PDB file of C-alpha atoms in Angstrom:
ATOM      1  CA  UNK A  16     150.296  84.593 110.550  1.00 66.00           C
ATOM      2  CA  UNK A  17     150.456  80.875 111.368  1.00 78.00           C
ATOM      3  CA  UNK A  18     151.188  78.253 108.717  1.00 75.00           C
ATOM      4  CA  UNK A  19     149.024  75.167 108.045  1.00 76.00           C
ATOM      5  CA  UNK A  20     150.528  72.233 106.136  1.00 77.00           C
ATOM      6  CA  UNK A  21     147.829  70.036 104.587  1.00 81.00           C
ATOM      7  CA  UNK A  22     148.916  66.671 103.251  1.00 75.00           C
ATOM      8  CA  UNK A  23     146.530  65.161 100.737  1.00 70.00           C
ATOM      9  CA  UNK A  24     145.417  68.761 100.343  1.00 62.00           C
ATOM     10  CA  UNK A  25     144.888  68.753  96.588  1.00 63.00           C
ATOM     11  CA  UNK A  26     141.344  67.391  96.605  1.00 69.00           C
ATOM     12  CA  UNK A  27     138.216  66.478  98.529  1.00 75.00           C
ATOM     13  CA  UNK A  28     138.398  67.076 102.272  1.00 79.00           C
ATOM     14  CA  UNK A  29     141.962  68.378 102.136  1.00 76.00           C
ATOM     15  CA  UNK A  30     141.219  71.086  99.593  1.00 79.00           C
ATOM     16  CA  UNK A  31     138.036  72.103 101.415  1.00 82.00           C
ATOM     17  CA  UNK A  32     140.034  72.391 104.651  1.00 80.00           C
ATOM     18  CA  UNK A  33     142.729  74.447 102.914  1.00 77.00           C
ATOM     19  CA  UNK A  34     140.100  76.924 101.721  1.00 80.00           C
ATOM     20  CA  UNK A  35     138.720  77.362 105.242  1.00 81.00           C
ATOM     21  CA  UNK A  36     142.095  77.621 106.979  1.00 75.00           C
ATOM     22  CA  UNK A  37     143.363  79.928 104.261  1.00 78.00           C
ATOM     23  CA  UNK A  38     141.223  82.685 105.724  1.00 79.00           C
ATOM     24  CA  UNK A  39     143.730  83.219 108.529  1.00 78.00           C
ATOM     25  CA  UNK A  40     146.698  80.902 107.826  1.00 74.00           C
ATOM     26  CA  UNK A  41     149.460  80.605 105.290  1.00 78.00           C
ATOM     27  CA  UNK A  42     148.698  77.336 103.487  1.00 73.00           C
ATOM     28  CA  UNK A  43     151.139  74.724 102.233  1.00 76.00           C
ATOM     29  CA  UNK A  44     149.392  72.039 100.179  1.00 73.00           C
ATOM     30  CA  UNK A  45     151.168  68.692  99.755  1.00 73.00           C
ATOM     31  CA  UNK A  46     150.099  65.556  97.913  1.00 67.00           C
ATOM     32  CA  UNK A  47     151.615  62.331  96.591  1.00 62.00           C
ATOM     33  CA  UNK A  48     151.590  63.564  92.988  1.00 56.00           C
ATOM     34  CA  UNK A  49     152.553  66.971  91.623  1.00 56.00           C
ATOM     35  CA  UNK A  50     149.751  66.922  89.049  1.00 53.00           C
ATOM     36  CA  UNK A  51     147.241  66.680  91.900  1.00 50.00           C
ATOM     37  CA  UNK A  52     148.671  69.803  93.484  1.00 46.00           C
ATOM     38  CA  UNK A  53     148.623  71.602  90.140  1.00 48.00           C
ATOM     39  CA  UNK A  54     145.022  70.599  89.420  1.00 44.00           C
ATOM     40  CA  UNK A  55     143.868  70.649  93.070  1.00 43.00           C
ATOM     41  CA  UNK A  56     141.066  68.150  92.401  1.00 41.00           C
ATOM     42  CA  UNK A  57     142.331  64.666  93.302  1.00 70.00           C
ATOM     43  CA  UNK A  58     141.560  62.341  96.269  1.00 41.00           C
ATOM     44  CA  UNK A  59     143.656  60.053  98.482  1.00 51.00           C
ATOM     45  CA  UNK A  60     144.128  56.287  98.549  1.00 72.00           C
ATOM     46  CA  UNK A  61     141.217  53.951  99.258  1.00 75.00           C
ATOM     47  CA  UNK A  62     140.475  50.253  98.616  1.00 78.00           C
ATOM     48  CA  UNK A  63     139.329  51.038  95.060  1.00 73.00           C
ATOM     49  CA  UNK A  64     142.369  53.150  94.180  1.00 73.00           C
ATOM     50  CA  UNK A  65     145.353  51.208  95.495  1.00 82.00           C
ATOM     51  CA  UNK A  66     146.825  47.856  96.441  1.00 92.00           C
ATOM     52  CA  UNK A  67     147.158  46.714 100.045  1.00 94.00           C
ATOM     53  CA  UNK A  68     150.854  47.585  99.919  1.00 95.00           C
ATOM     54  CA  UNK A  69     150.240  51.129  98.660  1.00 93.00           C
ATOM     55  CA  UNK A  70     147.396  51.756 101.099  1.00 93.00           C
ATOM     56  CA  UNK A  71     149.521  50.717 104.078  1.00 95.00           C
ATOM     57  CA  UNK A  72     152.532  52.671 102.858  1.00 94.00           C
ATOM     58  CA  UNK A  73     150.596  55.909 102.448  1.00 91.00           C
ATOM     59  CA  UNK A  74     147.970  55.704 105.203  1.00 92.00           C
ATOM     60  CA  UNK A  75     150.011  54.052 107.963  1.00 95.00           C
ATOM     61  CA  UNK A  76     153.716  54.508 107.220  1.00 95.00           C
ATOM     62  CA  UNK A  77     153.097  57.955 105.784  1.00 92.00           C
ATOM     63  CA  UNK A  78     151.348  58.977 109.003  1.00 93.00           C
ATOM     64  CA  UNK A  79     154.360  57.854 111.031  1.00 95.00           C
ATOM     65  CA  UNK A  80     156.825  59.851 108.933  1.00 93.00           C
ATOM     66  CA  UNK A  81     154.722  63.020 108.869  1.00 90.00           C
ATOM     67  CA  UNK A  82     154.029  62.796 112.604  1.00 94.00           C
ATOM     68  CA  UNK A  83     157.659  62.242 113.590  1.00 95.00           C
ATOM     69  CA  UNK A  84     158.871  65.022 111.298  1.00 93.00           C
ATOM     70  CA  UNK A  85     156.326  67.462 112.681  1.00 92.00           C
ATOM     71  CA  UNK A  86     157.204  66.488 116.253  1.00 94.00           C
ATOM     72  CA  UNK A  87     160.816  67.536 115.704  1.00 95.00           C
ATOM     73  CA  UNK A  88     159.789  71.173 115.255  1.00 93.00           C
ATOM     74  CA  UNK A  89     156.478  71.268 117.141  1.00 94.00           C
ATOM     75  CA  UNK A  90     156.042  74.157 119.565  1.00 94.00           C
ATOM     76  CA  UNK A  91     153.429  75.454 121.982  1.00 96.00           C
ATOM     77  CA  UNK A  92     150.133  76.029 120.221  1.00 94.00           C
ATOM     78  CA  UNK A  93     150.864  73.724 117.291  1.00 93.00           C
ATOM     79  CA  UNK A  94     148.419  70.966 116.364  1.00 93.00           C
ATOM     80  CA  UNK A  95     148.648  67.765 114.337  1.00 93.00           C
ATOM     81  CA  UNK A  96     145.340  66.520 112.904  1.00 93.00           C
ATOM     82  CA  UNK A  97     145.480  63.044 111.372  1.00 93.00           C
ATOM     83  CA  UNK A  98     142.662  61.884 109.108  1.00 91.00           C
ATOM     84  CA  UNK A  99     141.330  58.446 110.000  1.00 94.00           C
ATOM     85  CA  UNK A 100     138.052  56.797 108.975  1.00 93.00           C
ATOM     86  CA  UNK A 101     134.966  55.065 110.286  1.00 92.00           C
ATOM     87  CA  UNK A 102     136.685  51.948 108.882  1.00 90.00           C
ATOM     88  CA  UNK A 103     139.076  52.217 111.799  1.00 93.00           C
ATOM     89  CA  UNK A 104     136.129  51.858 114.190  1.00 92.00           C
ATOM     90  CA  UNK A 105     134.752  48.717 112.572  1.00 87.00           C
ATOM     91  CA  UNK A 106     137.347  46.270 113.888  1.00 81.00           C
ATOM     92  CA  UNK A 107     136.806  44.554 117.279  1.00 80.00           C
ATOM     93  CA  UNK A 108     139.447  45.804 119.697  1.00 82.00           C
ATOM     94  CA  UNK A 109     140.547  42.235 120.379  1.00 84.00           C
ATOM     95  CA  UNK A 110     141.540  41.822 116.715  1.00 84.00           C
ATOM     96  CA  UNK A 111     143.708  44.902 116.501  1.00 91.00           C
ATOM     97  CA  UNK A 112     147.390  43.940 116.044  1.00 95.00           C
ATOM     98  CA  UNK A 113     148.642  46.159 118.868  1.00 95.00           C
ATOM     99  CA  UNK A 114     151.974  44.340 119.063  1.00 96.00           C
ATOM    100  CA  UNK A 115     152.597  45.184 115.417  1.00 97.00           C
ATOM    101  CA  UNK A 116     151.412  48.772 115.944  1.00 98.00           C
ATOM    102  CA  UNK A 117     154.072  49.258 118.620  1.00 98.00           C
ATOM    103  CA  UNK A 118     156.767  48.602 116.034  1.00 98.00           C
ATOM    104  CA  UNK A 119     155.968  52.083 114.728  1.00 97.00           C
ATOM    105  CA  UNK A 120     158.081  53.382 117.600  1.00 97.00           C
ATOM    106  CA  UNK A 121     161.085  51.145 116.959  1.00 97.00           C
ATOM    107  CA  UNK A 122     161.151  49.521 113.503  1.00 98.00           C
ATOM    108  CA  UNK A 123     158.977  51.111 110.802  1.00 97.00           C
ATOM    109  CA  UNK A 124     160.180  48.753 108.069  1.00 97.00           C
ATOM    110  CA  UNK A 125     159.202  45.707 110.117  1.00 98.00           C
ATOM    111  CA  UNK A 126     155.899  47.380 111.004  1.00 98.00           C
ATOM    112  CA  UNK A 127     155.057  47.807 107.310  1.00 97.00           C
ATOM    113  CA  UNK A 128     156.238  44.301 106.451  1.00 97.00           C
ATOM    114  CA  UNK A 129     154.091  42.631 109.107  1.00 97.00           C
ATOM    115  CA  UNK A 130     150.911  44.539 108.253  1.00 97.00           C
ATOM    116  CA  UNK A 131     151.388  43.884 104.538  1.00 97.00           C
ATOM    117  CA  UNK A 132     152.018  40.192 105.124  1.00 97.00           C
ATOM    118  CA  UNK A 133     148.870  39.957 107.235  1.00 96.00           C
ATOM    119  CA  UNK A 134     146.718  41.628 104.543  1.00 95.00           C
ATOM    120  CA  UNK A 135     148.184  39.414 101.833  1.00 95.00           C
ATOM    121  CA  UNK A 136     147.075  36.256 103.629  1.00 95.00           C
ATOM    122  CA  UNK A 137     143.511  37.105 102.640  1.00 94.00           C
ATOM    123  CA  UNK A 138     141.872  36.404  99.268  1.00 94.00           C
ATOM    124  CA  UNK A 139     143.129  38.958  96.747  1.00 93.00           C
ATOM    125  CA  UNK A 140     139.880  40.908  96.429  1.00 90.00           C
ATOM    126  CA  UNK A 141     139.683  41.413 100.205  1.00 90.00           C
ATOM    127  CA  UNK A 142     143.238  42.668 100.683  1.00 93.00           C
ATOM    128  CA  UNK A 143     142.797  46.395  99.899  1.00 92.00           C
ATOM    129  CA  UNK A 144     139.758  46.713 102.166  1.00 89.00           C
ATOM    130  CA  UNK A 145     141.487  44.928 105.023  1.00 91.00           C
ATOM    131  CA  UNK A 146     144.600  47.069 104.584  1.00 94.00           C
ATOM    132  CA  UNK A 147     142.507  50.240 104.579  1.00 92.00           C
ATOM    133  CA  UNK A 148     140.670  49.281 107.757  1.00 93.00           C
ATOM    134  CA  UNK A 149     143.792  48.364 109.693  1.00 96.00           C
ATOM    135  CA  UNK A 150     145.670  51.431 108.423  1.00 96.00           C
ATOM    136  CA  UNK A 151     142.960  53.747 109.720  1.00 95.00           C
ATOM    137  CA  UNK A 152     142.653  51.859 113.019  1.00 96.00           C
ATOM    138  CA  UNK A 153     146.392  52.379 113.361  1.00 97.00           C
ATOM    139  CA  UNK A 154     146.056  56.128 112.728  1.00 96.00           C
ATOM    140  CA  UNK A 155     143.562  56.376 115.597  1.00 97.00           C
ATOM    141  CA  UNK A 156     145.826  54.312 117.894  1.00 97.00           C
ATOM    142  CA  UNK A 157     149.015  56.139 116.925  1.00 97.00           C
ATOM    143  CA  UNK A 158     147.489  59.580 117.457  1.00 97.00           C
ATOM    144  CA  UNK A 159     146.606  58.605 121.026  1.00 97.00           C
ATOM    145  CA  UNK A 160     150.077  57.119 121.539  1.00 97.00           C
ATOM    146  CA  UNK A 161     151.937  60.189 120.306  1.00 97.00           C
ATOM    147  CA  UNK A 162     149.849  62.803 122.133  1.00 98.00           C
ATOM    148  CA  UNK A 163     152.027  62.811 125.264  1.00 98.00           C
ATOM    149  CA  UNK A 164     155.165  63.564 123.243  1.00 98.00           C
ATOM    150  CA  UNK A 165     153.401  66.497 121.603  1.00 97.00           C
ATOM    151  CA  UNK A 166     152.117  67.570 124.994  1.00 98.00           C
ATOM    152  CA  UNK A 167     155.667  67.932 126.300  1.00 98.00           C
ATOM    153  CA  UNK A 168     156.088  70.704 123.758  1.00 97.00           C
ATOM    154  CA  UNK A 169     152.729  72.293 124.481  1.00 97.00           C
ATOM    155  CA  UNK A 170     151.369  70.946 121.182  1.00 96.00           C
ATOM    156  CA  UNK A 171     148.361  68.741 120.412  1.00 95.00           C
ATOM    157  CA  UNK A 172     147.592  65.607 118.353  1.00 96.00           C
ATOM    158  CA  UNK A 173     144.061  64.667 117.296  1.00 96.00           C
ATOM    159  CA  UNK A 174     142.558  62.320 114.714  1.00 96.00           C
ATOM    160  CA  UNK A 175     139.295  62.812 112.825  1.00 95.00           C
ATOM    161  CA  UNK A 176     137.452  59.788 111.429  1.00 95.00           C
ATOM    162  CA  UNK A 177     135.312  60.387 108.364  1.00 92.00           C
ATOM    163  CA  UNK A 178     132.236  58.419 107.394  1.00 91.00           C
ATOM    164  CA  UNK A 179     130.642  58.533 103.910  1.00 88.00           C
ATOM    165  CA  UNK A 180     131.428  61.837 102.205  1.00 84.00           C
ATOM    166  CA  UNK A 181     130.620  63.255  98.796  1.00 82.00           C
ATOM    167  CA  UNK A 182     134.165  63.398  97.486  1.00 71.00           C
ATOM    168  CA  UNK A 183     135.684  61.743  94.430  1.00 65.00           C
ATOM    169  CA  UNK A 184     137.049  58.963  96.634  1.00 64.00           C
ATOM    170  CA  UNK A 185     133.819  58.657  98.600  1.00 60.00           C
ATOM    171  CA  UNK A 186     131.745  58.214  95.466  1.00 63.00           C
ATOM    172  CA  UNK A 187     134.256  55.726  94.085  1.00 59.00           C
ATOM    173  CA  UNK A 188     133.739  53.659  97.236  1.00 59.00           C
ATOM    174  CA  UNK A 189     129.943  54.012  97.163  1.00 57.00           C
ATOM    175  CA  UNK A 190     129.249  50.550  95.730  1.00 58.00           C
ATOM    176  CA  UNK A 191     131.850  48.848  97.915  1.00 59.00           C
ATOM    177  CA  UNK A 192     130.479  49.909 101.280  1.00 62.00           C
ATOM    178  CA  UNK A 193     130.213  53.694 101.607  1.00 68.00           C
ATOM    179  CA  UNK A 194     126.678  53.698 100.190  1.00 74.00           C
ATOM    180  CA  UNK A 195     125.596  50.676 102.236  1.00 78.00           C
ATOM    181  CA  UNK A 196     126.618  52.424 105.445  1.00 83.00           C
ATOM    182  CA  UNK A 197     123.975  55.098 104.883  1.00 85.00           C
ATOM    183  CA  UNK A 198     121.304  52.508 105.654  1.00 86.00           C
ATOM    184  CA  UNK A 199     122.504  52.542 109.266  1.00 90.00           C
ATOM    185  CA  UNK A 200     123.178  56.281 109.552  1.00 91.00           C
ATOM    186  CA  UNK A 201     121.044  58.742 111.475  1.00 94.00           C
ATOM    187  CA  UNK A 202     121.466  61.171 108.556  1.00 94.00           C
ATOM    188  CA  UNK A 203     120.584  59.281 105.368  1.00 90.00           C
ATOM    189  CA  UNK A 204     122.956  61.131 103.067  1.00 90.00           C
ATOM    190  CA  UNK A 205     126.587  61.613 102.207  1.00 91.00           C
ATOM    191  CA  UNK A 206     128.354  64.356 104.114  1.00 93.00           C
ATOM    192  CA  UNK A 207     129.772  67.286 102.178  1.00 92.00           C
ATOM    193  CA  UNK A 208     133.499  68.099 102.047  1.00 89.00           C
ATOM    194  CA  UNK A 209     132.798  71.446 103.712  1.00 91.00           C
ATOM    195  CA  UNK A 210     131.096  69.750 106.669  1.00 94.00           C
ATOM    196  CA  UNK A 211     134.123  67.686 107.617  1.00 91.00           C
ATOM    197  CA  UNK A 212     136.518  70.447 106.627  1.00 91.00           C
ATOM    198  CA  UNK A 213     134.961  72.640 109.313  1.00 93.00           C
ATOM    199  CA  UNK A 214     135.754  69.954 111.905  1.00 94.00           C
ATOM    200  CA  UNK A 215     139.307  69.486 110.628  1.00 92.00           C
ATOM    201  CA  UNK A 216     139.951  73.223 110.581  1.00 91.00           C
ATOM    202  CA  UNK A 217     138.504  73.637 114.078  1.00 93.00           C
ATOM    203  CA  UNK A 218     140.738  70.864 115.460  1.00 94.00           C
ATOM    204  CA  UNK A 219     143.801  72.456 113.873  1.00 91.00           C
ATOM    205  CA  UNK A 220     142.950  75.956 115.082  1.00 91.00           C
ATOM    206  CA  UNK A 221     143.626  77.785 118.314  1.00 91.00           C
ATOM    207  CA  UNK A 222     140.217  77.476 119.981  1.00 94.00           C
ATOM    208  CA  UNK A 223     140.205  73.784 121.061  1.00 95.00           C
ATOM    209  CA  UNK A 224     143.418  74.197 123.050  1.00 95.00           C
ATOM    210  CA  UNK A 225     142.623  71.333 125.455  1.00 97.00           C
ATOM    211  CA  UNK A 226     141.643  68.818 122.756  1.00 98.00           C
ATOM    212  CA  UNK A 227     144.310  66.159 122.271  1.00 98.00           C
ATOM    213  CA  UNK A 228     144.952  62.411 122.297  1.00 98.00           C
ATOM    214  CA  UNK A 229     141.516  61.496 120.996  1.00 98.00           C
ATOM    215  CA  UNK A 230     139.542  60.707 117.841  1.00 98.00           C
ATOM    216  CA  UNK A 231     136.484  62.572 116.586  1.00 97.00           C
ATOM    217  CA  UNK A 232     134.059  60.448 114.551  1.00 97.00           C
ATOM    218  CA  UNK A 233     132.208  62.456 111.889  1.00 96.00           C
ATOM    219  CA  UNK A 234     129.900  59.918 110.272  1.00 95.00           C
ATOM    220  CA  UNK A 235     126.322  61.191 110.360  1.00 95.00           C
ATOM    221  CA  UNK A 236     125.515  58.754 113.152  1.00 95.00           C
ATOM    222  CA  UNK A 237     126.505  55.658 111.171  1.00 93.00           C
ATOM    223  CA  UNK A 238     128.528  53.855 113.818  1.00 91.00           C
ATOM    224  CA  UNK A 239     125.861  54.574 116.409  1.00 90.00           C
ATOM    225  CA  UNK A 240     123.312  52.814 114.221  1.00 90.00           C
ATOM    226  CA  UNK A 241     125.373  49.706 113.535  1.00 86.00           C
ATOM    227  CA  UNK A 242     124.453  46.762 115.748  1.00 80.00           C
ATOM    228  CA  UNK A 243     126.137  43.343 115.532  1.00 74.00           C
ATOM    229  CA  UNK A 244     123.864  42.251 112.689  1.00 72.00           C
ATOM    230  CA  UNK A 245     124.700  45.370 110.734  1.00 71.00           C
ATOM    231  CA  UNK A 246     128.423  44.934 111.343  1.00 70.00           C
ATOM    232  CA  UNK A 247     128.256  41.378 109.987  1.00 64.00           C
ATOM    233  CA  UNK A 248     126.289  42.560 106.956  1.00 64.00           C
ATOM    234  CA  UNK A 249     128.886  45.244 106.240  1.00 64.00           C
ATOM    235  CA  UNK A 250     131.726  42.752 106.588  1.00 60.00           C
ATOM    236  CA  UNK A 251     130.035  40.407 104.120  1.00 56.00           C
ATOM    237  CA  UNK A 252     129.181  43.198 101.739  1.00 51.00           C
ATOM    238  CA  UNK A 253     125.488  42.294 101.618  1.00 42.00           C
TER     239      UNK A 253
END
């Protein structure tokens, strides 16, 4: 029986994914706090639950460390599925700090320092949101970047970007943007944890053996419904 390691697996999407994959995998659940694992009901880090520094350290730097560690032992048939966000699709490509992203390959400490410094140039109330957006854009970029290295071992790397979901974290973010996004969605509701868990579990399973180096956006048609006017409205929080 194969083993699935689920980071952030103690709540929300992670726990829902663990339940699905547990049907035919050994499951290892990991989280940033032991009490979350014990209770199995906590969420991850979002703009309302952490500072810019913490968000970048967990979402961006954490992704680097987990990815590199997994790559060391990856073998044919293995799959890495990173969780990104629709927030990572909201930044114009021209504004993405690609030069800083590339430091992930050579100097992780400098990478973290530069992203944190950039977020901290903004007004204090905007810093967590900016850090979250850039951290998730990085996850999408990094998953594409690392796919070839996984491919050399016959393994895969995919990212999944979530829209507005009915999790503890999703509801916490409802008034700061997650709820507003539903106005632009094709499906005018929050997604359920089970709905995205099915996508995550599928990506990590054996069936999509040719799926790698890409991002899957699971957002109820939100990004498709956002024109320039809507993007500006979201950025202004109006």
